[in-house]
């Protein structure tokens, strides 16, 4: 029953972007949170701020996967003769 769920494309994408998201979330999250709080003079509600930051990190993680990890992995596999 678990296998069909793992074949669902949105779940696969979440799995593929999870490492870049993990790398960015803490240090960059703290900095971005503080910068946005200063820019908005603490007027932006915290839940909205967190949703915005999460969306930014998800997009950034997808960008890193699509434009860096995927091409590099493909090139390495070709050079190493791995399918």
Short mmCIF file of N, CA and C in Angstrom, two decimals:
data_model
loop_
_atom_site.label_atom_id
_atom_site.label_comp_id
_atom_site.label_asym_id
_atom_site.label_seq_id
_atom_site.Cartn_x
_atom_site.Cartn_y
_atom_site.Cartn_z
N UNK A 1 0.81 -1.21 0.00
CA UNK A 1 0.00 0.00 0.00
C UNK A 1 0.85 1.26 0.00
N UNK A 2 2.04 1.19 0.57
CA UNK A 2 2.92 2.36 0.62
C UNK A 2 3.52 2.66 -0.75
N UNK A 3 3.84 1.64 -1.52
CA UNK A 3 4.51 1.82 -2.80
C UNK A 3 3.73 2.72 -3.77
N UNK A 4 2.40 2.58 -3.94
CA UNK A 4 1.70 3.49 -4.84
C UNK A 4 1.79 4.95 -4.39
N UNK A 5 1.78 5.17 -3.08
CA UNK A 5 1.90 6.54 -2.57
C UNK A 5 3.25 7.13 -2.94
N UNK A 6 4.30 6.31 -2.87
CA UNK A 6 5.64 6.79 -3.19
C UNK A 6 5.82 7.03 -4.69
N UNK A 7 4.95 6.49 -5.51
CA UNK A 7 5.03 6.72 -6.95
C UNK A 7 4.26 7.96 -7.38
N UNK A 8 3.55 8.58 -6.46
CA UNK A 8 2.79 9.80 -6.76
C UNK A 8 3.76 10.95 -6.94
N UNK A 9 3.68 11.65 -8.06
CA UNK A 9 4.65 12.68 -8.45
C UNK A 9 4.88 13.75 -7.37
N UNK A 10 3.84 14.33 -6.75
CA UNK A 10 4.10 15.34 -5.72
C UNK A 10 4.94 14.82 -4.55
N UNK A 11 4.74 13.57 -4.17
CA UNK A 11 5.54 12.99 -3.09
C UNK A 11 6.99 12.83 -3.54
N UNK A 12 7.20 12.45 -4.79
CA UNK A 12 8.56 12.32 -5.32
C UNK A 12 9.27 13.66 -5.35
N UNK A 13 8.56 14.71 -5.75
CA UNK A 13 9.16 16.05 -5.79
C UNK A 13 9.55 16.50 -4.38
N UNK A 14 8.67 16.26 -3.42
CA UNK A 14 8.99 16.61 -2.03
C UNK A 14 10.26 15.88 -1.58
N UNK A 15 10.37 14.63 -1.94
CA UNK A 15 11.57 13.86 -1.59
C UNK A 15 12.82 14.42 -2.25
N UNK A 16 12.70 14.85 -3.49
CA UNK A 16 13.86 15.36 -4.23
C UNK A 16 14.33 16.72 -3.72
N UNK A 17 13.40 17.55 -3.25
CA UNK A 17 13.81 18.88 -2.77
C UNK A 17 14.05 18.90 -1.27
N UNK A 18 13.87 17.78 -0.60
CA UNK A 18 13.99 17.78 0.86
C UNK A 18 15.40 18.10 1.35
N UNK A 19 16.44 17.64 0.66
CA UNK A 19 17.79 17.94 1.14
C UNK A 19 18.13 19.42 0.98
N UNK A 20 17.91 20.03 -0.20
CA UNK A 20 18.17 21.48 -0.26
C UNK A 20 17.35 22.26 0.76
N UNK A 21 16.12 21.86 0.97
CA UNK A 21 15.27 22.53 1.96
C UNK A 21 15.87 22.39 3.36
N UNK A 22 16.37 21.22 3.67
CA UNK A 22 17.02 20.98 4.96
C UNK A 22 18.24 21.89 5.12
N UNK A 23 19.03 22.02 4.07
CA UNK A 23 20.25 22.82 4.13
C UNK A 23 19.93 24.30 4.34
N UNK A 24 18.92 24.81 3.65
CA UNK A 24 18.59 26.24 3.72
C UNK A 24 17.82 26.64 4.96
N UNK A 25 17.00 25.77 5.49
CA UNK A 25 15.95 26.20 6.39
C UNK A 25 16.42 26.88 7.67
N UNK A 26 17.50 26.42 8.27
CA UNK A 26 17.82 26.99 9.57
C UNK A 26 18.55 28.33 9.49
N UNK A 27 19.75 28.32 8.95
CA UNK A 27 20.54 29.55 8.97
C UNK A 27 19.89 30.65 8.13
N UNK A 28 19.49 30.30 6.92
CA UNK A 28 18.86 31.30 6.06
C UNK A 28 17.48 31.68 6.59
N UNK A 29 16.80 30.75 7.23
CA UNK A 29 15.48 31.04 7.78
C UNK A 29 15.52 32.08 8.88
N UNK A 30 16.51 31.96 9.75
CA UNK A 30 16.65 32.93 10.83
C UNK A 30 16.95 34.31 10.26
N UNK A 31 17.89 34.38 9.32
CA UNK A 31 18.25 35.66 8.71
C UNK A 31 17.07 36.28 7.98
N UNK A 32 16.39 35.48 7.15
CA UNK A 32 15.25 36.00 6.39
C UNK A 32 14.12 36.45 7.31
N UNK A 33 13.87 35.70 8.36
CA UNK A 33 12.82 36.08 9.30
C UNK A 33 13.13 37.44 9.93
N UNK A 34 14.34 37.60 10.39
CA UNK A 34 14.72 38.87 11.03
C UNK A 34 14.68 40.04 10.04
N UNK A 35 15.17 39.83 8.83
CA UNK A 35 15.16 40.89 7.82
C UNK A 35 13.72 41.31 7.48
N UNK A 36 12.84 40.32 7.30
CA UNK A 36 11.44 40.64 6.97
C UNK A 36 10.73 41.33 8.13
N UNK A 37 11.05 40.94 9.35
CA UNK A 37 10.44 41.60 10.51
C UNK A 37 10.88 43.06 10.57
N UNK A 38 12.15 43.34 10.27
CA UNK A 38 12.65 44.72 10.27
C UNK A 38 12.01 45.50 9.13
N UNK A 39 11.97 44.90 7.93
CA UNK A 39 11.39 45.60 6.77
C UNK A 39 9.91 45.94 6.95
N UNK A 40 9.19 45.08 7.66
CA UNK A 40 7.76 45.31 7.85
C UNK A 40 7.44 45.96 9.20
N UNK A 41 8.48 46.38 9.93
CA UNK A 41 8.31 46.98 11.26
C UNK A 41 7.45 46.12 12.18
N UNK A 42 7.63 44.82 12.09
CA UNK A 42 6.88 43.84 12.90
C UNK A 42 5.37 43.93 12.71
N UNK A 43 4.92 44.43 11.57
CA UNK A 43 3.48 44.54 11.33
C UNK A 43 2.92 43.32 10.61
N UNK A 44 3.78 42.51 10.04
CA UNK A 44 3.33 41.31 9.33
C UNK A 44 3.03 40.22 10.35
N UNK A 45 1.83 39.64 10.33
CA UNK A 45 1.52 38.58 11.29
C UNK A 45 2.48 37.40 11.13
N UNK A 46 2.88 36.83 12.24
CA UNK A 46 3.86 35.74 12.25
C UNK A 46 3.43 34.56 11.36
N UNK A 47 2.18 34.10 11.42
CA UNK A 47 1.81 32.98 10.53
C UNK A 47 1.99 33.31 9.05
N UNK A 48 1.65 34.53 8.67
CA UNK A 48 1.83 34.94 7.28
C UNK A 48 3.31 35.01 6.93
N UNK A 49 4.11 35.50 7.83
CA UNK A 49 5.56 35.56 7.64
C UNK A 49 6.13 34.16 7.45
N UNK A 50 5.71 33.22 8.28
CA UNK A 50 6.22 31.86 8.17
C UNK A 50 5.78 31.18 6.88
N UNK A 51 4.55 31.42 6.46
CA UNK A 51 4.06 30.85 5.19
C UNK A 51 4.87 31.40 4.02
N UNK A 52 5.14 32.70 4.05
CA UNK A 52 5.92 33.33 2.98
C UNK A 52 7.33 32.75 2.93
N UNK A 53 7.97 32.63 4.09
CA UNK A 53 9.33 32.10 4.15
C UNK A 53 9.36 30.65 3.68
N UNK A 54 8.39 29.85 4.11
CA UNK A 54 8.32 28.46 3.66
C UNK A 54 8.18 28.38 2.15
N UNK A 55 7.33 29.22 1.58
CA UNK A 55 7.14 29.23 0.12
C UNK A 55 8.44 29.60 -0.60
N UNK A 56 9.14 30.58 -0.07
CA UNK A 56 10.42 31.00 -0.67
C UNK A 56 11.42 29.84 -0.63
N UNK A 57 11.52 29.16 0.50
CA UNK A 57 12.47 28.06 0.62
C UNK A 57 12.09 26.87 -0.24
N UNK A 58 10.82 26.60 -0.38
CA UNK A 58 10.39 25.50 -1.26
C UNK A 58 10.76 25.82 -2.70
N UNK A 59 10.50 27.05 -3.14
CA UNK A 59 10.87 27.44 -4.50
C UNK A 59 12.39 27.41 -4.70
N UNK A 60 13.13 27.90 -3.72
CA UNK A 60 14.59 27.89 -3.80
C UNK A 60 15.12 26.45 -3.85
N UNK A 61 14.55 25.58 -3.05
CA UNK A 61 14.97 24.18 -3.04
C UNK A 61 14.68 23.51 -4.37
N UNK A 62 13.53 23.79 -4.95
CA UNK A 62 13.20 23.22 -6.26
C UNK A 62 14.17 23.75 -7.32
N UNK A 63 14.49 25.04 -7.27
CA UNK A 63 15.44 25.64 -8.21
C UNK A 63 16.81 24.94 -8.10
N UNK A 64 17.29 24.74 -6.89
CA UNK A 64 18.58 24.08 -6.69
C UNK A 64 18.54 22.66 -7.25
N UNK A 65 17.44 21.94 -6.98
CA UNK A 65 17.33 20.58 -7.50
C UNK A 65 17.31 20.58 -9.02
N UNK A 66 16.42 21.40 -9.62
CA UNK A 66 16.20 21.36 -11.07
C UNK A 66 17.39 21.86 -11.88
N UNK A 67 18.07 22.89 -11.37
CA UNK A 67 19.13 23.51 -12.17
C UNK A 67 20.54 23.15 -11.74
N UNK A 68 20.70 22.48 -10.61
CA UNK A 68 22.03 22.09 -10.18
C UNK A 68 22.14 20.59 -9.95
N UNK A 69 21.35 20.07 -9.01
CA UNK A 69 21.47 18.65 -8.67
C UNK A 69 21.17 17.73 -9.85
N UNK A 70 20.08 17.97 -10.53
CA UNK A 70 19.66 17.08 -11.62
C UNK A 70 20.69 17.04 -12.75
N UNK A 71 21.14 18.20 -13.27
CA UNK A 71 22.15 18.15 -14.34
C UNK A 71 23.49 17.55 -13.89
N UNK A 72 23.89 17.86 -12.67
CA UNK A 72 25.16 17.32 -12.18
C UNK A 72 25.07 15.81 -12.01
N UNK A 73 23.95 15.34 -11.47
CA UNK A 73 23.75 13.90 -11.30
C UNK A 73 23.76 13.20 -12.65
N UNK A 74 23.10 13.78 -13.64
CA UNK A 74 23.05 13.18 -14.98
C UNK A 74 24.47 13.08 -15.57
N UNK A 75 25.22 14.17 -15.46
CA UNK A 75 26.58 14.18 -15.99
C UNK A 75 27.46 13.15 -15.29
N UNK A 76 27.38 13.09 -13.97
CA UNK A 76 28.18 12.13 -13.23
C UNK A 76 27.84 10.70 -13.59
N UNK A 77 26.55 10.42 -13.72
CA UNK A 77 26.12 9.06 -14.08
C UNK A 77 26.64 8.68 -15.47
N UNK A 78 26.59 9.64 -16.42
CA UNK A 78 27.11 9.36 -17.76
C UNK A 78 28.61 9.09 -17.73
N UNK A 79 29.35 9.90 -16.97
CA UNK A 79 30.80 9.73 -16.90
C UNK A 79 31.20 8.43 -16.20
N UNK A 80 30.39 8.02 -15.22
CA UNK A 80 30.70 6.80 -14.48
C UNK A 80 30.08 5.55 -15.11
N UNK A 81 29.26 5.74 -16.13
CA UNK A 81 28.62 4.61 -16.80
C UNK A 81 27.51 3.97 -15.99
N UNK A 82 26.84 4.76 -15.19
CA UNK A 82 25.72 4.27 -14.36
C UNK A 82 24.40 4.63 -15.03
N UNK A 83 23.47 3.67 -14.99
CA UNK A 83 22.15 3.95 -15.59
C UNK A 83 21.29 4.71 -14.65
#
